[in-house]
Amino acid sequence: AAGRTDAGVHAVAQVAHFKTESDIPSVGIMKGVNSLLPDDIAIVAAEDVSLDFHSRKDAKSKRYLYRILLCDQRMPLFAERVWHLNGGLDLAAMKDASGCLIGINDYESFRAAGCSSGHAIREITSIEFSSSKEDWQTGGQGELIEITFEGTGFVRHMIRNIVGTLIEVGRGKIDANEVSRILDEKNRQVAGICAPACGLYLVAVCY
């Protein structure tokens, strides 16, 4: 597969490859496998590729989306699909804080303690924010915030730890200017909390 997702993380564009000597057309394989899969997973497309194609090694970039719902009431339609928070967030401060995270950096402060990668040097090419109070699912009672990350690769829990840190900026617990120092310290203990897996989505793998 193009990447590993933690338990609870959603994937709407995961890519995987395998080799076979079967004469069954790729669409037929897709239909056959889908008939055996549980209800919470499905293959949405299948095609023949060159023998040297590798879903992970050939990926040029990946795009992830993190969804946050700000609402003081329960929203059953969002259960296990967002990070549900009460109160407000200073989005402007969060955007300012995220600027220093774009580029090639050592993200040691934002990776899981048990991460098996040899190092945490990665490249984030963009971090974008959007918010909406008009989503039909909220009935106008909440605000849906989405943070989109694109980069060449991410270490374990990197995005979730960044989001958790940005949330603490948005709540005034961490100053926006402190995020640059947190990045430079290369110490997980100085960064914010790890955001829950349920708000994270793998939305694109680019080749």
PDB file of C-alpha atoms in Angstrom:
ATOM      1  CA  ALA A   1       0.000   0.000   0.000  1.00  0.00           C
ATOM      2  CA  ALA A   2       1.003   3.635  -0.462  1.00  0.00           C
ATOM      3  CA  GLY A   3       1.078   4.168   3.290  1.00  0.00           C
ATOM      4  CA  ARG A   4       0.045   2.829   6.665  1.00  0.00           C
ATOM      5  CA  THR A   5      -2.874   4.398   8.499  1.00  0.00           C
ATOM      6  CA  ASP A   6      -3.312   4.067  12.245  1.00  0.00           C
ATOM      7  CA  ALA A   7      -6.414   2.407  13.648  1.00  0.00           C
ATOM      8  CA  GLY A   8      -9.286   4.888  13.435  1.00  0.00           C
ATOM      9  CA  VAL A   9      -7.780   6.933  10.589  1.00  0.00           C
ATOM     10  CA  HIS A  10      -9.879   7.081   7.416  1.00  0.00           C
ATOM     11  CA  ALA A  11      -8.607   6.598   3.860  1.00  0.00           C
ATOM     12  CA  VAL A  12     -10.632   7.717   0.861  1.00  0.00           C
ATOM     13  CA  ALA A  13      -7.785   7.360  -1.638  1.00  0.00           C
ATOM     14  CA  GLN A  14      -5.481   4.584  -0.475  1.00  0.00           C
ATOM     15  CA  VAL A  15      -3.482   2.957  -3.274  1.00  0.00           C
ATOM     16  CA  ALA A  16      -2.131  -0.593  -3.268  1.00  0.00           C
ATOM     17  CA  HIS A  17      -0.495  -2.860  -5.823  1.00  0.00           C
ATOM     18  CA  PHE A  18      -0.002  -6.590  -6.261  1.00  0.00           C
ATOM     19  CA  LYS A  19       1.290  -8.969  -8.922  1.00  0.00           C
ATOM     20  CA  THR A  20      -0.765 -11.771 -10.415  1.00  0.00           C
ATOM     21  CA  GLU A  21      -0.684 -14.178 -13.351  1.00  0.00           C
ATOM     22  CA  SER A  22      -4.476 -14.296 -13.461  1.00  0.00           C
ATOM     23  CA  ASP A  23      -6.289 -13.645 -16.740  1.00  0.00           C
ATOM     24  CA  ILE A  24      -9.213 -12.047 -14.914  1.00  0.00           C
ATOM     25  CA  PRO A  25      -9.616  -8.364 -15.960  1.00  0.00           C
ATOM     26  CA  SER A  26      -8.759  -5.818 -13.270  1.00  0.00           C
ATOM     27  CA  VAL A  27     -12.405  -4.746 -12.978  1.00  0.00           C
ATOM     28  CA  GLY A  28     -13.382  -8.360 -12.411  1.00  0.00           C
ATOM     29  CA  ILE A  29     -10.785  -8.708  -9.662  1.00  0.00           C
ATOM     30  CA  MET A  30     -12.128  -5.529  -8.050  1.00  0.00           C
ATOM     31  CA  LYS A  31     -15.686  -6.844  -8.045  1.00  0.00           C
ATOM     32  CA  GLY A  32     -14.623 -10.231  -6.734  1.00  0.00           C
ATOM     33  CA  VAL A  33     -12.565  -8.811  -3.877  1.00  0.00           C
ATOM     34  CA  ASN A  34     -15.307  -6.321  -2.950  1.00  0.00           C
ATOM     35  CA  SER A  35     -17.731  -9.218  -2.548  1.00  0.00           C
ATOM     36  CA  LEU A  36     -15.465 -10.593   0.184  1.00  0.00           C
ATOM     37  CA  LEU A  37     -14.595  -7.374   2.005  1.00  0.00           C
ATOM     38  CA  PRO A  38     -16.388  -6.130   5.154  1.00  0.00           C
ATOM     39  CA  ASP A  39     -18.791  -3.203   4.893  1.00  0.00           C
ATOM     40  CA  ASP A  40     -16.291  -0.580   6.073  1.00  0.00           C
ATOM     41  CA  ILE A  41     -13.861  -0.991   3.168  1.00  0.00           C
ATOM     42  CA  ALA A  42     -14.225  -1.086  -0.616  1.00  0.00           C
ATOM     43  CA  ILE A  43     -12.076  -0.986  -3.739  1.00  0.00           C
ATOM     44  CA  VAL A  44     -13.315   1.888  -5.913  1.00  0.00           C
ATOM     45  CA  ALA A  45     -11.021   1.453  -8.935  1.00  0.00           C
ATOM     46  CA  ALA A  46      -8.551  -1.039 -10.381  1.00  0.00           C
ATOM     47  CA  GLU A  47      -6.260  -0.941 -13.388  1.00  0.00           C
ATOM     48  CA  ASP A  48      -3.287  -2.719 -14.919  1.00  0.00           C
ATOM     49  CA  VAL A  49       0.085  -1.037 -14.397  1.00  0.00           C
ATOM     50  CA  SER A  50       3.678  -1.726 -15.360  1.00  0.00           C
ATOM     51  CA  LEU A  51       5.512  -4.502 -13.527  1.00  0.00           C
ATOM     52  CA  ASP A  52       7.901  -2.020 -11.928  1.00  0.00           C
ATOM     53  CA  PHE A  53       5.150   0.167 -10.411  1.00  0.00           C
ATOM     54  CA  HIS A  54       5.276   0.447  -6.623  1.00  0.00           C
ATOM     55  CA  SER A  55       2.405   2.136  -4.791  1.00  0.00           C
ATOM     56  CA  ARG A  56       4.613   3.465  -1.974  1.00  0.00           C
ATOM     57  CA  LYS A  57       8.015   4.047  -3.571  1.00  0.00           C
ATOM     58  CA  ASP A  58       6.614   5.756  -6.682  1.00  0.00           C
ATOM     59  CA  ALA A  59       4.393   8.187  -4.762  1.00  0.00           C
ATOM     60  CA  LYS A  60       5.477  11.811  -5.256  1.00  0.00           C
ATOM     61  CA  SER A  61       3.282  13.302  -2.552  1.00  0.00           C
ATOM     62  CA  LYS A  62       0.371  12.584  -0.235  1.00  0.00           C
ATOM     63  CA  ARG A  63      -2.506  14.737   0.910  1.00  0.00           C
ATOM     64  CA  TYR A  64      -4.207  14.401   4.279  1.00  0.00           C
ATOM     65  CA  LEU A  65      -7.244  16.178   5.683  1.00  0.00           C
ATOM     66  CA  TYR A  66      -7.940  16.725   9.365  1.00  0.00           C
ATOM     67  CA  ARG A  67     -11.520  17.631  10.350  1.00  0.00           C
ATOM     68  CA  ILE A  68     -12.496  19.418  13.560  1.00  0.00           C
ATOM     69  CA  LEU A  69     -16.064  20.134  14.653  1.00  0.00           C
ATOM     70  CA  LEU A  70     -16.599  23.023  17.033  1.00  0.00           C
ATOM     71  CA  CYS A  71     -19.988  22.497  18.603  1.00  0.00           C
ATOM     72  CA  ASP A  72     -21.407  22.522  22.118  1.00  0.00           C
ATOM     73  CA  GLN A  73     -23.952  19.824  21.253  1.00  0.00           C
ATOM     74  CA  ARG A  74     -23.653  16.185  20.285  1.00  0.00           C
ATOM     75  CA  MET A  75     -23.623  15.569  16.526  1.00  0.00           C
ATOM     76  CA  PRO A  76     -24.301  11.868  15.849  1.00  0.00           C
ATOM     77  CA  LEU A  77     -23.649  12.177  12.104  1.00  0.00           C
ATOM     78  CA  PHE A  78     -20.044  13.117  12.876  1.00  0.00           C
ATOM     79  CA  ALA A  79     -19.392  10.293  15.339  1.00  0.00           C
ATOM     80  CA  GLU A  80     -15.866   8.896  14.773  1.00  0.00           C
ATOM     81  CA  ARG A  81     -15.503  11.210  11.757  1.00  0.00           C
ATOM     82  CA  VAL A  82     -14.179  14.419  13.369  1.00  0.00           C
ATOM     83  CA  TRP A  83     -12.421  15.707  16.470  1.00  0.00           C
ATOM     84  CA  HIS A  84     -15.383  17.167  18.352  1.00  0.00           C
ATOM     85  CA  LEU A  85     -14.437  20.162  20.513  1.00  0.00           C
ATOM     86  CA  ASN A  86     -16.410  22.666  22.561  1.00  0.00           C
ATOM     87  CA  GLY A  87     -15.716  26.389  22.446  1.00  0.00           C
ATOM     88  CA  GLY A  88     -13.894  28.392  19.807  1.00  0.00           C
ATOM     89  CA  LEU A  89     -10.466  28.523  18.199  1.00  0.00           C
ATOM     90  CA  ASP A  90      -8.268  31.392  17.027  1.00  0.00           C
ATOM     91  CA  LEU A  91      -7.849  30.263  13.424  1.00  0.00           C
ATOM     92  CA  ALA A  92      -5.688  33.252  12.518  1.00  0.00           C
ATOM     93  CA  ALA A  93      -3.174  32.298  15.207  1.00  0.00           C
ATOM     94  CA  MET A  94      -3.218  28.679  14.045  1.00  0.00           C
ATOM     95  CA  LYS A  95      -2.508  29.729  10.469  1.00  0.00           C
ATOM     96  CA  ASP A  96       0.358  31.955  11.602  1.00  0.00           C
ATOM     97  CA  ALA A  97       1.819  29.147  13.687  1.00  0.00           C
ATOM     98  CA  SER A  98       1.662  26.651  10.814  1.00  0.00           C
ATOM     99  CA  GLY A  99       3.836  28.754   8.516  1.00  0.00           C
ATOM    100  CA  CYS A 100       7.125  27.617  10.040  1.00  0.00           C
ATOM    101  CA  LEU A 101       6.162  23.979   9.494  1.00  0.00           C
ATOM    102  CA  ILE A 102       6.132  24.277   5.702  1.00  0.00           C
ATOM    103  CA  GLY A 103       9.306  23.188   3.929  1.00  0.00           C
ATOM    104  CA  ILE A 104      11.964  20.563   4.577  1.00  0.00           C
ATOM    105  CA  ASN A 105      12.372  20.140   8.332  1.00  0.00           C
ATOM    106  CA  ASP A 106      13.273  17.641  11.004  1.00  0.00           C
ATOM    107  CA  TYR A 107       9.868  16.907  12.565  1.00  0.00           C
ATOM    108  CA  GLU A 108      11.274  14.958  15.515  1.00  0.00           C
ATOM    109  CA  SER A 109       9.091  17.008  17.895  1.00  0.00           C
ATOM    110  CA  PHE A 110       5.993  15.768  16.097  1.00  0.00           C
ATOM    111  CA  ARG A 111       6.569  12.058  15.650  1.00  0.00           C
ATOM    112  CA  ALA A 112       5.413   9.168  17.809  1.00  0.00           C
ATOM    113  CA  ALA A 113       7.798   7.792  20.395  1.00  0.00           C
ATOM    114  CA  GLY A 114       7.583   4.329  18.856  1.00  0.00           C
ATOM    115  CA  CYS A 115       8.109   5.471  15.259  1.00  0.00           C
ATOM    116  CA  SER A 116      10.378   3.058  13.374  1.00  0.00           C
ATOM    117  CA  SER A 117      11.590   5.522  10.716  1.00  0.00           C
ATOM    118  CA  GLY A 118      15.313   6.182  10.782  1.00  0.00           C
ATOM    119  CA  HIS A 119      14.784   9.940  10.930  1.00  0.00           C
ATOM    120  CA  ALA A 120      12.008  12.534  10.891  1.00  0.00           C
ATOM    121  CA  ILE A 121      13.265  14.763   8.065  1.00  0.00           C
ATOM    122  CA  ARG A 122      10.322  15.292   5.727  1.00  0.00           C
ATOM    123  CA  GLU A 123       8.878  17.986   3.469  1.00  0.00           C
ATOM    124  CA  ILE A 124       5.481  19.610   3.928  1.00  0.00           C
ATOM    125  CA  THR A 125       4.612  21.580   0.801  1.00  0.00           C
ATOM    126  CA  SER A 126       1.381  23.170   2.013  1.00  0.00           C
ATOM    127  CA  ILE A 127      -0.944  23.537   5.000  1.00  0.00           C
ATOM    128  CA  GLU A 128      -4.345  25.034   4.227  1.00  0.00           C
ATOM    129  CA  PHE A 129      -7.267  25.912   6.487  1.00  0.00           C
ATOM    130  CA  SER A 130     -10.969  26.167   5.718  1.00  0.00           C
ATOM    131  CA  SER A 131     -14.023  26.611   7.905  1.00  0.00           C
ATOM    132  CA  SER A 132     -17.752  26.465   7.370  1.00  0.00           C
ATOM    133  CA  LYS A 133     -20.790  27.132   9.526  1.00  0.00           C
ATOM    134  CA  GLU A 134     -23.194  26.204   6.751  1.00  0.00           C
ATOM    135  CA  ASP A 135     -22.588  22.449   6.573  1.00  0.00           C
ATOM    136  CA  TRP A 136     -25.959  20.687   6.347  1.00  0.00           C
ATOM    137  CA  GLN A 137     -24.794  18.035   8.780  1.00  0.00           C
ATOM    138  CA  THR A 138     -24.363  20.566  11.592  1.00  0.00           C
ATOM    139  CA  GLY A 139     -27.749  22.173  11.076  1.00  0.00           C
ATOM    140  CA  GLY A 140     -26.038  25.542  11.446  1.00  0.00           C
ATOM    141  CA  GLN A 141     -25.191  24.783  15.079  1.00  0.00           C
ATOM    142  CA  GLY A 142     -21.464  24.240  14.746  1.00  0.00           C
ATOM    143  CA  GLU A 143     -18.373  25.131  12.778  1.00  0.00           C
ATOM    144  CA  LEU A 144     -16.530  22.569  10.693  1.00  0.00           C
ATOM    145  CA  ILE A 145     -12.805  23.264  10.346  1.00  0.00           C
ATOM    146  CA  GLU A 146     -10.632  21.388   7.875  1.00  0.00           C
ATOM    147  CA  ILE A 147      -6.835  21.471   7.765  1.00  0.00           C
ATOM    148  CA  THR A 148      -5.239  20.035   4.623  1.00  0.00           C
ATOM    149  CA  PHE A 149      -1.625  18.875   4.640  1.00  0.00           C
ATOM    150  CA  GLU A 150       0.353  17.989   1.531  1.00  0.00           C
ATOM    151  CA  GLY A 151       3.881  16.662   1.575  1.00  0.00           C
ATOM    152  CA  THR A 152       6.321  14.120   0.232  1.00  0.00           C
ATOM    153  CA  GLY A 153       5.877  11.923   3.287  1.00  0.00           C
ATOM    154  CA  PHE A 154       4.949  11.894   6.963  1.00  0.00           C
ATOM    155  CA  VAL A 155       6.277   9.966   9.963  1.00  0.00           C
ATOM    156  CA  ARG A 156       3.989   8.204  12.428  1.00  0.00           C
ATOM    157  CA  HIS A 157       1.527  10.506  14.227  1.00  0.00           C
ATOM    158  CA  MET A 158       3.222  13.555  12.638  1.00  0.00           C
ATOM    159  CA  ILE A 159       0.039  15.188  11.378  1.00  0.00           C
ATOM    160  CA  ARG A 160      -1.935  14.318  14.501  1.00  0.00           C
ATOM    161  CA  ASN A 161       0.764  15.799  16.739  1.00  0.00           C
ATOM    162  CA  ILE A 162       0.949  18.941  14.605  1.00  0.00           C
ATOM    163  CA  VAL A 163      -2.842  19.324  14.737  1.00  0.00           C
ATOM    164  CA  GLY A 164      -2.835  18.832  18.504  1.00  0.00           C
ATOM    165  CA  THR A 165      -0.193  21.534  18.844  1.00  0.00           C
ATOM    166  CA  LEU A 166      -2.097  23.919  16.567  1.00  0.00           C
ATOM    167  CA  ILE A 167      -5.261  23.350  18.601  1.00  0.00           C
ATOM    168  CA  GLU A 168      -3.391  24.435  21.721  1.00  0.00           C
ATOM    169  CA  VAL A 169      -2.316  27.546  19.809  1.00  0.00           C
ATOM    170  CA  GLY A 170      -5.942  28.161  18.848  1.00  0.00           C
ATOM    171  CA  ARG A 171      -6.966  27.901  22.494  1.00  0.00           C
ATOM    172  CA  GLY A 172      -4.232  30.235  23.690  1.00  0.00           C
ATOM    173  CA  LYS A 173      -2.263  27.567  25.549  1.00  0.00           C
ATOM    174  CA  ILE A 174       0.732  27.896  23.215  1.00  0.00           C
ATOM    175  CA  ASP A 175       1.822  31.153  21.601  1.00  0.00           C
ATOM    176  CA  ALA A 176       1.906  31.045  17.800  1.00  0.00           C
ATOM    177  CA  ASN A 177       5.548  32.137  17.813  1.00  0.00           C
ATOM    178  CA  GLU A 178       6.473  29.189  20.040  1.00  0.00           C
ATOM    179  CA  VAL A 179       5.797  26.596  17.333  1.00  0.00           C
ATOM    180  CA  SER A 180       9.043  27.474  15.572  1.00  0.00           C
ATOM    181  CA  ARG A 181      10.938  26.833  18.815  1.00  0.00           C
ATOM    182  CA  ILE A 182       9.074  23.551  19.324  1.00  0.00           C
ATOM    183  CA  LEU A 183      10.133  22.458  15.829  1.00  0.00           C
ATOM    184  CA  ASP A 184      13.763  23.379  16.505  1.00  0.00           C
ATOM    185  CA  GLU A 185      13.887  21.569  19.857  1.00  0.00           C
ATOM    186  CA  LYS A 186      13.367  18.156  18.228  1.00  0.00           C
ATOM    187  CA  ASN A 187      11.714  16.917  21.406  1.00  0.00           C
ATOM    188  CA  ARG A 188       8.248  15.347  21.423  1.00  0.00           C
ATOM    189  CA  GLN A 189       7.740  16.400  25.051  1.00  0.00           C
ATOM    190  CA  VAL A 190       7.607  20.122  24.188  1.00  0.00           C
ATOM    191  CA  ALA A 191       4.910  19.814  21.517  1.00  0.00           C
ATOM    192  CA  GLY A 192       1.163  19.633  22.058  1.00  0.00           C
ATOM    193  CA  ILE A 193      -1.150  16.679  22.475  1.00  0.00           C
ATOM    194  CA  CYS A 194      -1.772  14.035  19.826  1.00  0.00           C
ATOM    195  CA  ALA A 195      -5.066  14.697  18.040  1.00  0.00           C
ATOM    196  CA  PRO A 196      -7.407  11.681  17.879  1.00  0.00           C
ATOM    197  CA  ALA A 197      -7.225   9.399  14.860  1.00  0.00           C
ATOM    198  CA  CYS A 198     -10.913   9.785  13.958  1.00  0.00           C
ATOM    199  CA  GLY A 199     -10.452  13.246  12.415  1.00  0.00           C
ATOM    200  CA  LEU A 200      -7.691  12.260   9.981  1.00  0.00           C
ATOM    201  CA  TYR A 201      -8.243  11.254   6.343  1.00  0.00           C
ATOM    202  CA  LEU A 202      -5.821  10.178   3.620  1.00  0.00           C
ATOM    203  CA  VAL A 203      -7.432  11.921   0.641  1.00  0.00           C
ATOM    204  CA  ALA A 204      -4.896  11.653  -2.188  1.00  0.00           C
ATOM    205  CA  VAL A 205      -1.712   9.907  -3.267  1.00  0.00           C
ATOM    206  CA  CYS A 206      -0.032  11.623  -6.216  1.00  0.00           C
ATOM    207  CA  TYR A 207       2.235   9.906  -8.748  1.00  0.00           C
TER     208      TYR A 207
END
